[in-house]
Structure formats: structure tokens, C-alpha cells
Amino acid sequence: MTTEDTKVRVGSRVDRPWGYYKLVLHEKDFSVKILYINPGEETSYQRHSKRNELVTLLDGTVVVEQGGRTYFKDVQNRASSCRVMAGEWHKFGAPLNQKGPTVLLEIAYGELDPDDFERKYDKYDRERKRGPGFVTSAEIPHEKP
């Protein structure tokens, strides 16, 4: 969620370079979105310090990069959900050869600070924003700068 998301009304469509999302529900400590990722596109490689996410694949195939590994899920998999914990780097993408968008249900829970994200990589060259909950990588002994 970015700062502009605090102005989004439930039911609205929000365009992104990778596709769009629809905000289904927004409460103080959780939100529900449906993400539509176009073929060949991906979200930024990012993390949050104050919230967790449960992401469930609704349609298509998703390429997940999480915790240093990359894997695919499709709607045929019995385990088509993944949990992203606060502080964990992650991104989601859609295969280029897919006919329609990858559709994901995202449930975010915890403290929903609109500036709580940090991008490590973004193929659309959006800014690497850091929310107030993050420390520099030099302050985290187990993380490489």
C-alpha cells in the first residue's frame, strides 16, 4: 500500500505498471485486495516492517520470489497460498506466455502504515521508499548490505 492508497475507496480500481488491483475491504488493522498482474509483469521486490500478508492464487500461474527462492504456483496446486511475514523480501509475477492476468487475493494484517514498504528492486524504476519502521542494513547483522 502506498500513501495514495489511503485515499482509495473500497471497490475502486487502482492502476499499477504491472496491472491493477481492486480494494475489497479496508479496516484499521487489515485490508483485502484482488491483484491482477498482466503476463510478463511483476510487483516490486519489497518488504514491510509492520504487516504480514496472506496471498492466495485465484487464477492463472504466479511466479513467487520469497525468502531467497523462486517458485511457481498454479491453480492446480493444492497449496496455492503463501504467507509473507513482516520483514520478508517478496514479489509476485505472471509468466509471459500466460493468456490472461494472474489473479491474487491479498489479505494484509497488522499495522497498515501506508509508508511501510521498502523496495529493493523495481523493474519500473519506481522510487525505493523506506517507511519509518526500517533500519539500515548495517544495523542488521545477518543481512548483507
mmCIF file of C-alpha atoms in Angstrom, residues 52-106:
data_model
loop_
_atom_site.group_PDB
_atom_site.id
_atom_site.type_symbol
_atom_site.label_atom_id
_atom_site.label_comp_id
_atom_site.label_asym_id
_atom_site.label_seq_id
_atom_site.Cartn_x
_atom_site.Cartn_y
_atom_site.Cartn_z
ATOM 1 C CA ASN A 52 2.044 -9.590 7.240
ATOM 2 C CA GLU A 53 0.288 -10.810 4.122
ATOM 3 C CA LEU A 54 -1.563 -13.937 3.136
ATOM 4 C CA VAL A 55 -1.656 -14.245 -0.658
ATOM 5 C CA THR A 56 -3.858 -16.781 -2.431
ATOM 6 C CA LEU A 57 -3.798 -17.510 -6.146
ATOM 7 C CA LEU A 58 -7.283 -17.254 -7.662
ATOM 8 C CA ASP A 59 -6.475 -17.656 -11.376
ATOM 9 C CA GLY A 60 -3.511 -18.313 -13.641
ATOM 10 C CA THR A 61 0.053 -19.025 -12.580
ATOM 11 C CA VAL A 62 2.137 -16.926 -10.222
ATOM 12 C CA VAL A 63 5.900 -16.671 -10.019
ATOM 13 C CA VAL A 64 6.794 -16.073 -6.368
ATOM 14 C CA GLU A 65 10.144 -14.776 -5.202
ATOM 15 C CA GLN A 66 10.294 -15.029 -1.442
ATOM 16 C CA GLY A 67 12.980 -15.590 1.135
ATOM 17 C CA GLY A 68 15.742 -16.019 -1.447
ATOM 18 C CA ARG A 69 13.972 -18.655 -3.539
ATOM 19 C CA THR A 70 11.773 -18.556 -6.632
ATOM 20 C CA TYR A 71 8.896 -20.934 -7.265
ATOM 21 C CA PHE A 72 5.733 -21.252 -9.357
ATOM 22 C CA LYS A 73 2.198 -21.917 -8.224
ATOM 23 C CA ASP A 74 -0.831 -22.535 -10.369
ATOM 24 C CA VAL A 75 -4.476 -23.073 -9.563
ATOM 25 C CA GLN A 76 -3.956 -26.833 -9.875
ATOM 26 C CA ASN A 77 -1.652 -26.822 -6.820
ATOM 27 C CA ARG A 78 -3.351 -27.732 -3.573
ATOM 28 C CA ALA A 79 -1.172 -25.193 -1.748
ATOM 29 C CA SER A 80 -1.894 -22.109 -3.811
ATOM 30 C CA SER A 81 -1.390 -19.691 -0.894
ATOM 31 C CA CYS A 82 1.701 -18.257 0.715
ATOM 32 C CA ARG A 83 2.291 -16.235 3.840
ATOM 33 C CA VAL A 84 4.633 -13.252 3.766
ATOM 34 C CA MET A 85 5.852 -12.258 7.198
ATOM 35 C CA ALA A 86 6.880 -8.725 8.195
ATOM 36 C CA GLY A 87 10.471 -8.043 7.115
ATOM 37 C CA GLU A 88 10.476 -10.736 4.414
ATOM 38 C CA TRP A 89 11.503 -9.737 0.870
ATOM 39 C CA HIS A 90 8.958 -10.811 -1.741
ATOM 40 C CA LYS A 91 7.484 -10.211 -5.184
ATOM 41 C CA PHE A 92 4.843 -11.763 -7.402
ATOM 42 C CA GLY A 93 4.767 -12.047 -11.179
ATOM 43 C CA ALA A 94 2.857 -13.542 -14.085
ATOM 44 C CA PRO A 95 4.508 -15.718 -16.762
ATOM 45 C CA LEU A 96 4.896 -14.027 -20.152
ATOM 46 C CA ASN A 97 3.205 -16.866 -22.065
ATOM 47 C CA GLN A 98 0.043 -16.782 -19.948
ATOM 48 C CA LYS A 99 -3.148 -15.768 -21.815
ATOM 49 C CA GLY A 100 -4.719 -13.626 -19.087
ATOM 50 C CA PRO A 101 -3.628 -11.962 -15.857
ATOM 51 C CA THR A 102 -2.528 -13.743 -12.731
ATOM 52 C CA VAL A 103 -5.201 -13.021 -10.123
ATOM 53 C CA LEU A 104 -4.229 -12.914 -6.448
ATOM 54 C CA LEU A 105 -6.208 -12.343 -3.268
ATOM 55 C CA GLU A 106 -4.069 -10.387 -0.798
#
